[in-house]
Amino acid sequence: MTRTADNLAVRVIPCLDVADGRVVKGVNFLNLRDAGDPVELAKNYAAQGADEITFLDVTATSDNRDTTYDLVTRTAEQVFIPLTVGGGVRSVENVTKLLASGADKVGVNSAAIARPDLIDEIANKFGAQVLVCSLDIRRSEATESGFEVTTHGGRKGTGLDALEWCREACNRGAGELLVNSMDADGTKRGFDLELISLVREIATVPVIASGGAGELDHFAPAVDAGADAVLAASVFHYGELTIAQVKASLAASGAVVRGV
């Protein structure tokens, strides 16, 4: 996909990984530690100039429950930029309830892999612009591309080739792909540029790069590799970087960003 005038600006998106009503962060989705109150963090990021907020209930699927709708509502009441919510989304009914609670988009992952028709159902009912297909991807010699999709917050391998799944998700109606590198997640060593580049080659929708951001110099290469948006968590939660710093760094690299 080539950027047009309508989608030229690179988005900077803080991600709130939530468990038990609190924002948490770990390394490779393990050893989670508390990072604050999701509503207050979301308000702060919106004030800093975040383009969107992504809210992922990281234990909803593994706990076999729905996303916490009340928390979505309280966040939406305080934040007036697009809010994407994922975790535990298994049905059109879940999406209906999330949108009614204040979400602008929904993220699907494990449930869509278990039943791919879910992507079609959501896209057909609400439109592709509502649907973000979230992919937790790890390197694996078991697939042709060398990348495998995982489920349940990276806890379970699927044997499914990540690039083939990206292609299928686009064909079925996903509006965006949130590509999270499980190998890079929380390491702060930089995004998986090879993965971003490979996904960009086959994706027909915007690609959000996730996993590995640790310093300002990590963001521009992700955009150069093909990301339409960059997502980060711990560097924002613990005050190591601000939204404004990331946007200024991207602008200095030649990227078009909002508010700079």
Short mmCIF file of N, CA, C and O in Angstrom, two decimals, residues 8-130:
data_model
loop_
_atom_site.label_atom_id
_atom_site.label_comp_id
_atom_site.label_asym_id
_atom_site.label_seq_id
_atom_site.Cartn_x
_atom_site.Cartn_y
_atom_site.Cartn_z
N LEU A 8 -1.23 10.12 4.71
CA LEU A 8 0.21 10.38 4.66
C LEU A 8 0.83 10.51 6.05
O LEU A 8 1.94 10.04 6.29
N ALA A 9 0.14 11.14 6.98
CA ALA A 9 0.73 11.41 8.28
C ALA A 9 0.95 10.12 9.07
O ALA A 9 0.07 9.26 9.16
N VAL A 10 2.15 9.98 9.64
CA VAL A 10 2.47 8.84 10.49
C VAL A 10 1.85 9.05 11.86
O VAL A 10 2.01 10.12 12.47
N ARG A 11 1.13 8.07 12.36
CA ARG A 11 0.50 8.17 13.67
C ARG A 11 1.41 7.64 14.77
O ARG A 11 2.11 6.65 14.57
N VAL A 12 1.37 8.30 15.92
CA VAL A 12 2.08 7.84 17.11
C VAL A 12 1.03 7.40 18.12
O VAL A 12 0.17 8.20 18.53
N ILE A 13 1.11 6.13 18.53
CA ILE A 13 0.04 5.52 19.32
C ILE A 13 0.59 4.91 20.60
O ILE A 13 1.34 3.92 20.55
N PRO A 14 0.25 5.45 21.76
CA PRO A 14 0.59 4.77 23.02
C PRO A 14 -0.33 3.57 23.21
O PRO A 14 -1.52 3.63 22.88
N CYS A 15 0.21 2.50 23.74
CA CYS A 15 -0.57 1.28 23.98
C CYS A 15 -0.70 1.05 25.48
O CYS A 15 0.30 1.04 26.21
N LEU A 16 -1.93 0.85 25.93
CA LEU A 16 -2.19 0.54 27.32
C LEU A 16 -2.51 -0.94 27.43
O LEU A 16 -3.60 -1.38 27.05
N ASP A 17 -1.56 -1.74 27.89
CA ASP A 17 -1.81 -3.15 28.16
C ASP A 17 -2.40 -3.24 29.56
O ASP A 17 -1.74 -2.87 30.55
N VAL A 18 -3.63 -3.73 29.67
CA VAL A 18 -4.36 -3.68 30.94
C VAL A 18 -4.63 -5.08 31.47
O VAL A 18 -5.02 -5.98 30.73
N ALA A 19 -4.39 -5.25 32.77
CA ALA A 19 -4.74 -6.48 33.47
C ALA A 19 -5.27 -6.10 34.85
O ALA A 19 -4.66 -5.28 35.55
N ASP A 20 -6.42 -6.64 35.21
CA ASP A 20 -7.03 -6.36 36.51
C ASP A 20 -7.21 -4.86 36.74
O ASP A 20 -7.02 -4.36 37.87
N GLY A 21 -7.56 -4.13 35.67
CA GLY A 21 -7.86 -2.72 35.81
C GLY A 21 -6.68 -1.79 35.89
O GLY A 21 -6.83 -0.59 36.09
N ARG A 22 -5.47 -2.32 35.73
CA ARG A 22 -4.27 -1.50 35.79
C ARG A 22 -3.44 -1.70 34.52
O ARG A 22 -3.47 -2.77 33.91
N VAL A 23 -2.70 -0.66 34.12
CA VAL A 23 -1.77 -0.79 33.00
C VAL A 23 -0.55 -1.56 33.49
O VAL A 23 0.00 -1.28 34.55
N VAL A 24 -0.14 -2.55 32.68
CA VAL A 24 1.01 -3.37 33.05
C VAL A 24 1.97 -3.43 31.87
O VAL A 24 1.61 -3.16 30.72
N LYS A 25 3.21 -3.78 32.15
CA LYS A 25 4.19 -3.95 31.09
C LYS A 25 5.25 -4.93 31.55
O LYS A 25 5.66 -4.91 32.71
N GLY A 26 5.67 -5.80 30.62
CA GLY A 26 6.73 -6.75 30.92
C GLY A 26 7.66 -6.86 29.74
O GLY A 26 7.74 -5.98 28.89
N VAL A 27 8.37 -7.97 29.67
CA VAL A 27 9.25 -8.27 28.55
C VAL A 27 8.75 -9.55 27.91
O VAL A 27 8.60 -10.56 28.59
N ASN A 28 8.48 -9.50 26.60
CA ASN A 28 7.91 -10.64 25.88
C ASN A 28 6.62 -11.13 26.55
O ASN A 28 6.34 -12.33 26.59
N PHE A 29 5.84 -10.19 27.09
CA PHE A 29 4.55 -10.45 27.73
C PHE A 29 4.69 -11.24 29.03
O PHE A 29 3.72 -11.78 29.54
N LEU A 30 5.88 -11.28 29.62
CA LEU A 30 6.10 -11.99 30.88
C LEU A 30 6.56 -11.00 31.95
O LEU A 30 6.99 -9.90 31.66
N ASN A 31 6.45 -11.45 33.23
CA ASN A 31 6.89 -10.64 34.37
C ASN A 31 6.28 -9.24 34.33
O ASN A 31 6.98 -8.22 34.40
N LEU A 32 4.96 -9.21 34.24
CA LEU A 32 4.25 -7.93 34.14
C LEU A 32 4.38 -7.13 35.43
O LEU A 32 4.29 -7.66 36.53
N ARG A 33 4.59 -5.82 35.28
CA ARG A 33 4.63 -4.94 36.46
C ARG A 33 3.71 -3.75 36.24
O ARG A 33 3.42 -3.37 35.11
N ASP A 34 3.26 -3.18 37.33
CA ASP A 34 2.27 -2.11 37.28
C ASP A 34 2.87 -0.85 36.66
O ASP A 34 4.01 -0.47 36.95
N ALA A 35 2.07 -0.21 35.78
CA ALA A 35 2.54 1.02 35.12
C ALA A 35 1.56 2.18 35.30
O ALA A 35 1.79 3.25 34.75
N GLY A 36 0.48 1.96 36.06
CA GLY A 36 -0.39 3.09 36.35
C GLY A 36 -1.86 2.85 36.04
O GLY A 36 -2.28 1.77 35.64
N ASP A 37 -2.64 3.90 36.24
CA ASP A 37 -4.08 3.88 36.01
C ASP A 37 -4.37 4.15 34.53
O ASP A 37 -3.91 5.16 33.98
N PRO A 38 -5.14 3.31 33.86
CA PRO A 38 -5.34 3.47 32.42
C PRO A 38 -6.05 4.76 32.03
O PRO A 38 -5.70 5.38 31.01
N VAL A 39 -7.02 5.19 32.82
CA VAL A 39 -7.75 6.41 32.48
C VAL A 39 -6.82 7.62 32.58
O VAL A 39 -6.80 8.48 31.68
N GLU A 40 -6.05 7.70 33.65
CA GLU A 40 -5.15 8.84 33.82
C GLU A 40 -4.05 8.85 32.76
O GLU A 40 -3.68 9.91 32.22
N LEU A 41 -3.51 7.68 32.45
CA LEU A 41 -2.48 7.62 31.42
C LEU A 41 -3.04 8.02 30.05
O LEU A 41 -2.41 8.77 29.30
N ALA A 42 -4.24 7.54 29.74
CA ALA A 42 -4.85 7.89 28.45
C ALA A 42 -5.09 9.40 28.35
O ALA A 42 -4.83 10.00 27.30
N LYS A 43 -5.57 10.01 29.42
CA LYS A 43 -5.77 11.47 29.44
C LYS A 43 -4.45 12.20 29.19
O LYS A 43 -4.39 13.16 28.43
N ASN A 44 -3.41 11.73 29.85
CA ASN A 44 -2.11 12.36 29.72
C ASN A 44 -1.58 12.26 28.29
O ASN A 44 -1.07 13.23 27.73
N TYR A 45 -1.73 11.09 27.68
CA TYR A 45 -1.24 10.91 26.31
C TYR A 45 -2.03 11.73 25.31
O TYR A 45 -1.47 12.27 24.36
N ALA A 46 -3.33 11.84 25.53
CA ALA A 46 -4.14 12.67 24.64
C ALA A 46 -3.69 14.13 24.73
O ALA A 46 -3.58 14.82 23.71
N ALA A 47 -3.40 14.57 25.95
CA ALA A 47 -2.94 15.95 26.14
C ALA A 47 -1.57 16.17 25.51
O ALA A 47 -1.26 17.28 25.05
N GLN A 48 -0.75 15.12 25.47
CA GLN A 48 0.59 15.22 24.87
C GLN A 48 0.55 15.27 23.34
O GLN A 48 1.55 15.59 22.72
N GLY A 49 -0.59 14.90 22.76
CA GLY A 49 -0.69 14.93 21.31
C GLY A 49 -0.71 13.56 20.64
O GLY A 49 -0.47 13.47 19.42
N ALA A 50 -1.01 12.51 21.40
CA ALA A 50 -1.14 11.19 20.79
C ALA A 50 -2.21 11.22 19.72
O ALA A 50 -3.23 11.90 19.86
N ASP A 51 -2.00 10.50 18.64
CA ASP A 51 -2.97 10.47 17.55
C ASP A 51 -4.11 9.51 17.85
O ASP A 51 -5.25 9.72 17.41
N GLU A 52 -3.82 8.46 18.57
CA GLU A 52 -4.81 7.46 18.97
C GLU A 52 -4.34 6.82 20.27
O GLU A 52 -3.18 6.99 20.67
N ILE A 53 -5.23 6.08 20.91
CA ILE A 53 -4.89 5.25 22.06
C ILE A 53 -5.30 3.83 21.74
O ILE A 53 -6.40 3.58 21.23
N THR A 54 -4.42 2.88 22.02
CA THR A 54 -4.78 1.47 21.91
C THR A 54 -4.82 0.86 23.30
O THR A 54 -3.89 1.02 24.09
N PHE A 55 -5.90 0.19 23.57
CA PHE A 55 -6.20 -0.35 24.90
C PHE A 55 -6.36 -1.86 24.73
O PHE A 55 -7.29 -2.31 24.07
N LEU A 56 -5.43 -2.65 25.27
CA LEU A 56 -5.47 -4.10 25.12
C LEU A 56 -5.61 -4.77 26.48
O LEU A 56 -4.75 -4.63 27.35
N ASP A 57 -6.70 -5.49 26.65
CA ASP A 57 -6.90 -6.28 27.87
C ASP A 57 -6.11 -7.57 27.68
O ASP A 57 -6.57 -8.51 27.01
N VAL A 58 -4.91 -7.63 28.24
CA VAL A 58 -3.96 -8.69 27.87
C VAL A 58 -4.27 -10.04 28.50
O VAL A 58 -3.67 -11.05 28.12
N THR A 59 -5.21 -10.08 29.45
CA THR A 59 -5.55 -11.38 30.05
C THR A 59 -6.98 -11.80 29.75
O THR A 59 -7.41 -12.86 30.21
N ALA A 60 -7.72 -11.01 28.97
CA ALA A 60 -9.13 -11.35 28.70
C ALA A 60 -9.26 -12.68 27.98
O ALA A 60 -10.10 -13.52 28.32
N THR A 61 -8.41 -12.91 26.97
CA THR A 61 -8.51 -14.16 26.21
C THR A 61 -8.06 -15.34 27.05
O THR A 61 -8.74 -16.38 27.12
N SER A 62 -6.91 -15.22 27.72
CA SER A 62 -6.40 -16.34 28.50
C SER A 62 -7.31 -16.65 29.69
O SER A 62 -7.40 -17.80 30.13
N ASP A 63 -8.01 -15.62 30.19
CA ASP A 63 -8.96 -15.83 31.29
C ASP A 63 -10.35 -16.21 30.80
O ASP A 63 -11.27 -16.41 31.60
N ASN A 64 -10.51 -16.26 29.45
CA ASN A 64 -11.80 -16.62 28.83
C ASN A 64 -12.93 -15.70 29.29
O ASN A 64 -13.99 -16.15 29.72
N ARG A 65 -12.69 -14.39 29.18
CA ARG A 65 -13.72 -13.42 29.55
C ARG A 65 -13.70 -12.27 28.56
O ARG A 65 -12.80 -12.13 27.75
N ASP A 66 -14.74 -11.43 28.65
CA ASP A 66 -14.83 -10.26 27.78
C ASP A 66 -13.94 -9.15 28.31
O ASP A 66 -13.50 -9.16 29.48
N THR A 67 -13.68 -8.16 27.45
CA THR A 67 -12.98 -6.96 27.87
C THR A 67 -13.80 -6.24 28.93
O THR A 67 -15.02 -6.32 28.96
N THR A 68 -13.13 -5.50 29.82
CA THR A 68 -13.82 -4.75 30.86
C THR A 68 -14.47 -3.51 30.26
O THR A 68 -13.80 -2.51 30.00
N TYR A 69 -15.77 -3.59 30.01
CA TYR A 69 -16.47 -2.51 29.32
C TYR A 69 -16.50 -1.22 30.13
O TYR A 69 -16.41 -0.12 29.58
N ASP A 70 -16.63 -1.34 31.45
CA ASP A 70 -16.69 -0.15 32.29
C ASP A 70 -15.42 0.68 32.16
O ASP A 70 -15.47 1.92 32.10
N LEU A 71 -14.29 0.02 32.09
CA LEU A 71 -13.02 0.73 31.95
C LEU A 71 -12.94 1.44 30.60
O LEU A 71 -12.41 2.55 30.49
N VAL A 72 -13.47 0.80 29.57
CA VAL A 72 -13.51 1.44 28.25
C VAL A 72 -14.37 2.69 28.31
O VAL A 72 -13.98 3.75 27.79
N THR A 73 -15.51 2.60 28.95
CA THR A 73 -16.40 3.77 29.06
C THR A 73 -15.73 4.91 29.80
O THR A 73 -15.77 6.07 29.36
N ARG A 74 -15.10 4.60 30.93
CA ARG A 74 -14.45 5.66 31.71
C ARG A 74 -13.31 6.30 30.94
O ARG A 74 -13.06 7.51 31.05
N THR A 75 -12.59 5.50 30.15
CA THR A 75 -11.51 6.05 29.33
C THR A 75 -12.08 6.94 28.22
O THR A 75 -11.61 8.05 27.99
N ALA A 76 -13.11 6.45 27.54
CA ALA A 76 -13.71 7.20 26.43
C ALA A 76 -14.31 8.52 26.89
O ALA A 76 -14.36 9.49 26.12
N GLU A 77 -14.77 8.57 28.12
CA GLU A 77 -15.34 9.81 28.65
C GLU A 77 -14.29 10.89 28.85
O GLU A 77 -14.61 12.08 28.90
N GLN A 78 -13.03 10.49 28.95
CA GLN A 78 -11.95 11.43 29.23
C GLN A 78 -11.04 11.69 28.02
O GLN A 78 -10.24 12.63 28.04
N VAL A 79 -11.15 10.87 27.00
CA VAL A 79 -10.22 10.92 25.88
C VAL A 79 -10.99 11.14 24.58
O VAL A 79 -11.93 10.39 24.29
N PHE A 80 -10.60 12.15 23.83
CA PHE A 80 -11.37 12.52 22.64
C PHE A 80 -10.55 12.36 21.36
O PHE A 80 -10.65 13.16 20.43
N ILE A 81 -9.74 11.31 21.34
CA ILE A 81 -9.05 10.88 20.13
C ILE A 81 -9.45 9.42 19.91
O ILE A 81 -9.99 8.78 20.83
N PRO A 82 -9.23 8.86 18.71
CA PRO A 82 -9.66 7.48 18.47
C PRO A 82 -9.11 6.49 19.49
O PRO A 82 -7.94 6.53 19.86
N LEU A 83 -9.99 5.60 19.93
CA LEU A 83 -9.67 4.60 20.94
C LEU A 83 -9.90 3.22 20.35
O LEU A 83 -11.02 2.89 19.95
N THR A 84 -8.84 2.44 20.26
CA THR A 84 -8.93 1.05 19.79
C THR A 84 -8.88 0.14 21.00
O THR A 84 -8.01 0.29 21.86
N VAL A 85 -9.81 -0.81 21.07
CA VAL A 85 -9.88 -1.72 22.21
C VAL A 85 -9.81 -3.16 21.73
O VAL A 85 -10.53 -3.56 20.81
N GLY A 86 -8.93 -3.94 22.34
CA GLY A 86 -8.80 -5.35 22.00
C GLY A 86 -8.65 -6.20 23.24
O GLY A 86 -8.43 -5.70 24.35
N GLY A 87 -8.78 -7.49 23.05
CA GLY A 87 -8.68 -8.44 24.15
C GLY A 87 -10.04 -9.05 24.44
O GLY A 87 -10.95 -8.35 24.87
N GLY A 88 -10.21 -10.33 24.17
CA GLY A 88 -11.46 -11.00 24.48
C GLY A 88 -12.59 -10.72 23.50
O GLY A 88 -13.74 -11.03 23.81
N VAL A 89 -12.29 -10.16 22.34
CA VAL A 89 -13.33 -9.90 21.34
C VAL A 89 -13.56 -11.17 20.54
O VAL A 89 -12.69 -11.61 19.79
N ARG A 90 -14.75 -11.76 20.69
CA ARG A 90 -15.04 -13.05 20.06
C ARG A 90 -16.24 -13.02 19.14
O ARG A 90 -16.50 -14.01 18.45
N SER A 91 -17.00 -11.92 19.13
CA SER A 91 -18.26 -11.94 18.39
C SER A 91 -18.66 -10.54 17.96
O SER A 91 -18.14 -9.53 18.46
N VAL A 92 -19.60 -10.48 17.02
CA VAL A 92 -20.19 -9.21 16.60
C VAL A 92 -20.84 -8.52 17.80
O VAL A 92 -20.79 -7.29 17.92
N GLU A 93 -21.41 -9.32 18.69
CA GLU A 93 -22.06 -8.74 19.88
C GLU A 93 -21.04 -8.03 20.77
O GLU A 93 -21.33 -6.96 21.33
N ASN A 94 -19.85 -8.61 20.93
CA ASN A 94 -18.79 -7.95 21.68
C ASN A 94 -18.45 -6.61 21.06
O ASN A 94 -18.26 -5.61 21.77
N VAL A 95 -18.36 -6.57 19.73
CA VAL A 95 -18.02 -5.32 19.04
C VAL A 95 -19.11 -4.29 19.25
O VAL A 95 -18.82 -3.12 19.52
N THR A 96 -20.36 -4.71 19.13
CA THR A 96 -21.48 -3.79 19.35
C THR A 96 -21.38 -3.15 20.73
O THR A 96 -21.56 -1.93 20.88
N LYS A 97 -21.08 -3.97 21.73
CA LYS A 97 -21.02 -3.46 23.11
C LYS A 97 -19.82 -2.53 23.30
O LYS A 97 -19.90 -1.51 23.99
N LEU A 98 -18.68 -2.87 22.68
CA LEU A 98 -17.50 -2.02 22.80
C LEU A 98 -17.72 -0.66 22.15
O LEU A 98 -17.36 0.38 22.70
N LEU A 99 -18.32 -0.66 20.97
CA LEU A 99 -18.59 0.61 20.29
C LEU A 99 -19.58 1.45 21.11
O LEU A 99 -19.43 2.67 21.21
N ALA A 100 -20.56 0.79 21.70
CA ALA A 100 -21.51 1.50 22.56
C ALA A 100 -20.85 2.03 23.82
O ALA A 100 -21.29 3.04 24.39
N SER A 101 -19.77 1.37 24.24
CA SER A 101 -19.06 1.80 25.45
C SER A 101 -18.10 2.95 25.17
O SER A 101 -17.55 3.54 26.11
N GLY A 102 -17.86 3.26 23.88
CA GLY A 102 -17.02 4.40 23.55
C GLY A 102 -15.82 4.09 22.69
O GLY A 102 -15.06 5.00 22.34
N ALA A 103 -15.60 2.82 22.33
CA ALA A 103 -14.49 2.49 21.45
C ALA A 103 -14.78 2.97 20.03
O ALA A 103 -15.94 2.99 19.60
N ASP A 104 -13.74 3.35 19.32
CA ASP A 104 -13.87 3.73 17.91
C ASP A 104 -13.51 2.58 16.98
O ASP A 104 -14.03 2.48 15.88
N LYS A 105 -12.58 1.73 17.43
CA LYS A 105 -12.16 0.56 16.67
C LYS A 105 -12.02 -0.60 17.65
O LYS A 105 -11.87 -0.40 18.86
N VAL A 106 -12.03 -1.82 17.11
CA VAL A 106 -11.80 -2.99 17.95
C VAL A 106 -10.64 -3.79 17.36
O VAL A 106 -10.45 -3.83 16.15
N GLY A 107 -9.89 -4.41 18.25
CA GLY A 107 -8.80 -5.28 17.83
C GLY A 107 -9.20 -6.73 18.05
O GLY A 107 -9.75 -7.08 19.10
N VAL A 108 -8.96 -7.58 17.06
CA VAL A 108 -9.21 -9.01 17.20
C VAL A 108 -7.91 -9.76 16.94
O VAL A 108 -7.10 -9.35 16.13
N ASN A 109 -7.75 -10.87 17.65
CA ASN A 109 -6.54 -11.66 17.49
C ASN A 109 -6.88 -13.14 17.61
O ASN A 109 -7.20 -13.79 16.62
N SER A 110 -6.84 -13.67 18.81
CA SER A 110 -7.00 -15.11 19.02
C SER A 110 -8.31 -15.65 18.46
O SER A 110 -8.34 -16.71 17.82
N ALA A 111 -9.40 -14.93 18.67
CA ALA A 111 -10.71 -15.42 18.22
C ALA A 111 -10.79 -15.47 16.70
O ALA A 111 -11.44 -16.36 16.13
N ALA A 112 -10.12 -14.53 16.03
CA ALA A 112 -10.14 -14.52 14.57
C ALA A 112 -9.32 -15.67 14.00
O ALA A 112 -9.65 -16.22 12.95
N ILE A 113 -8.25 -16.02 14.68
CA ILE A 113 -7.44 -17.16 14.23
C ILE A 113 -8.21 -18.46 14.42
O ILE A 113 -8.19 -19.35 13.56
N ALA A 114 -8.94 -18.55 15.53
CA ALA A 114 -9.75 -19.74 15.78
C ALA A 114 -10.91 -19.84 14.81
O ALA A 114 -11.30 -20.95 14.39
N ARG A 115 -11.46 -18.68 14.42
CA ARG A 115 -12.62 -18.66 13.50
C ARG A 115 -12.48 -17.47 12.57
O ARG A 115 -12.99 -16.38 12.85
N PRO A 116 -11.77 -17.61 11.46
CA PRO A 116 -11.49 -16.48 10.56
C PRO A 116 -12.72 -15.75 10.05
O PRO A 116 -12.64 -14.56 9.73
N ASP A 117 -13.87 -16.43 9.97
CA ASP A 117 -15.09 -15.77 9.52
C ASP A 117 -15.46 -14.59 10.40
O ASP A 117 -16.23 -13.71 9.97
N LEU A 118 -14.93 -14.54 11.62
CA LEU A 118 -15.20 -13.41 12.50
C LEU A 118 -14.78 -12.09 11.86
O LEU A 118 -15.46 -11.06 12.01
N ILE A 119 -13.67 -12.10 11.13
CA ILE A 119 -13.20 -10.88 10.46
C ILE A 119 -14.23 -10.42 9.44
O ILE A 119 -14.62 -9.24 9.42
N ASP A 120 -14.72 -11.35 8.63
CA ASP A 120 -15.74 -11.01 7.63
C ASP A 120 -16.99 -10.45 8.30
O ASP A 120 -17.57 -9.45 7.84
N GLU A 121 -17.42 -11.09 9.37
CA GLU A 121 -18.67 -10.69 10.05
C GLU A 121 -18.57 -9.27 10.60
O GLU A 121 -19.50 -8.47 10.44
N ILE A 122 -17.44 -8.96 11.22
CA ILE A 122 -17.27 -7.62 11.80
C ILE A 122 -17.15 -6.58 10.69
O ILE A 122 -17.80 -5.52 10.74
N ALA A 123 -16.34 -6.87 9.68
CA ALA A 123 -16.16 -5.92 8.58
C ALA A 123 -17.46 -5.68 7.83
O ALA A 123 -17.78 -4.53 7.45
N ASN A 124 -18.23 -6.72 7.61
CA ASN A 124 -19.49 -6.58 6.88
C ASN A 124 -20.52 -5.78 7.66
O ASN A 124 -21.30 -5.03 7.08
N LYS A 125 -20.53 -5.94 8.97
CA LYS A 125 -21.54 -5.24 9.78
C LYS A 125 -21.16 -3.81 10.11
O LYS A 125 -22.00 -2.90 10.07
N PHE A 126 -19.88 -3.58 10.40
CA PHE A 126 -19.47 -2.26 10.90
C PHE A 126 -18.58 -1.49 9.94
O PHE A 126 -18.36 -0.30 10.12
N GLY A 127 -18.01 -2.16 8.95
CA GLY A 127 -17.07 -1.52 8.04
C GLY A 127 -15.64 -1.83 8.43
O GLY A 127 -15.31 -2.01 9.61
N ALA A 128 -14.76 -1.89 7.44
CA ALA A 128 -13.36 -2.23 7.69
C ALA A 128 -12.68 -1.23 8.61
O ALA A 128 -11.76 -1.58 9.35
N GLN A 129 -13.14 0.04 8.59
CA GLN A 129 -12.47 1.07 9.38
C GLN A 129 -12.56 0.80 10.89
O GLN A 129 -11.81 1.36 11.67
N VAL A 130 -13.46 -0.08 11.29
CA VAL A 130 -13.64 -0.40 12.71
C VAL A 130 -12.71 -1.51 13.17
O VAL A 130 -12.43 -1.66 14.35
#
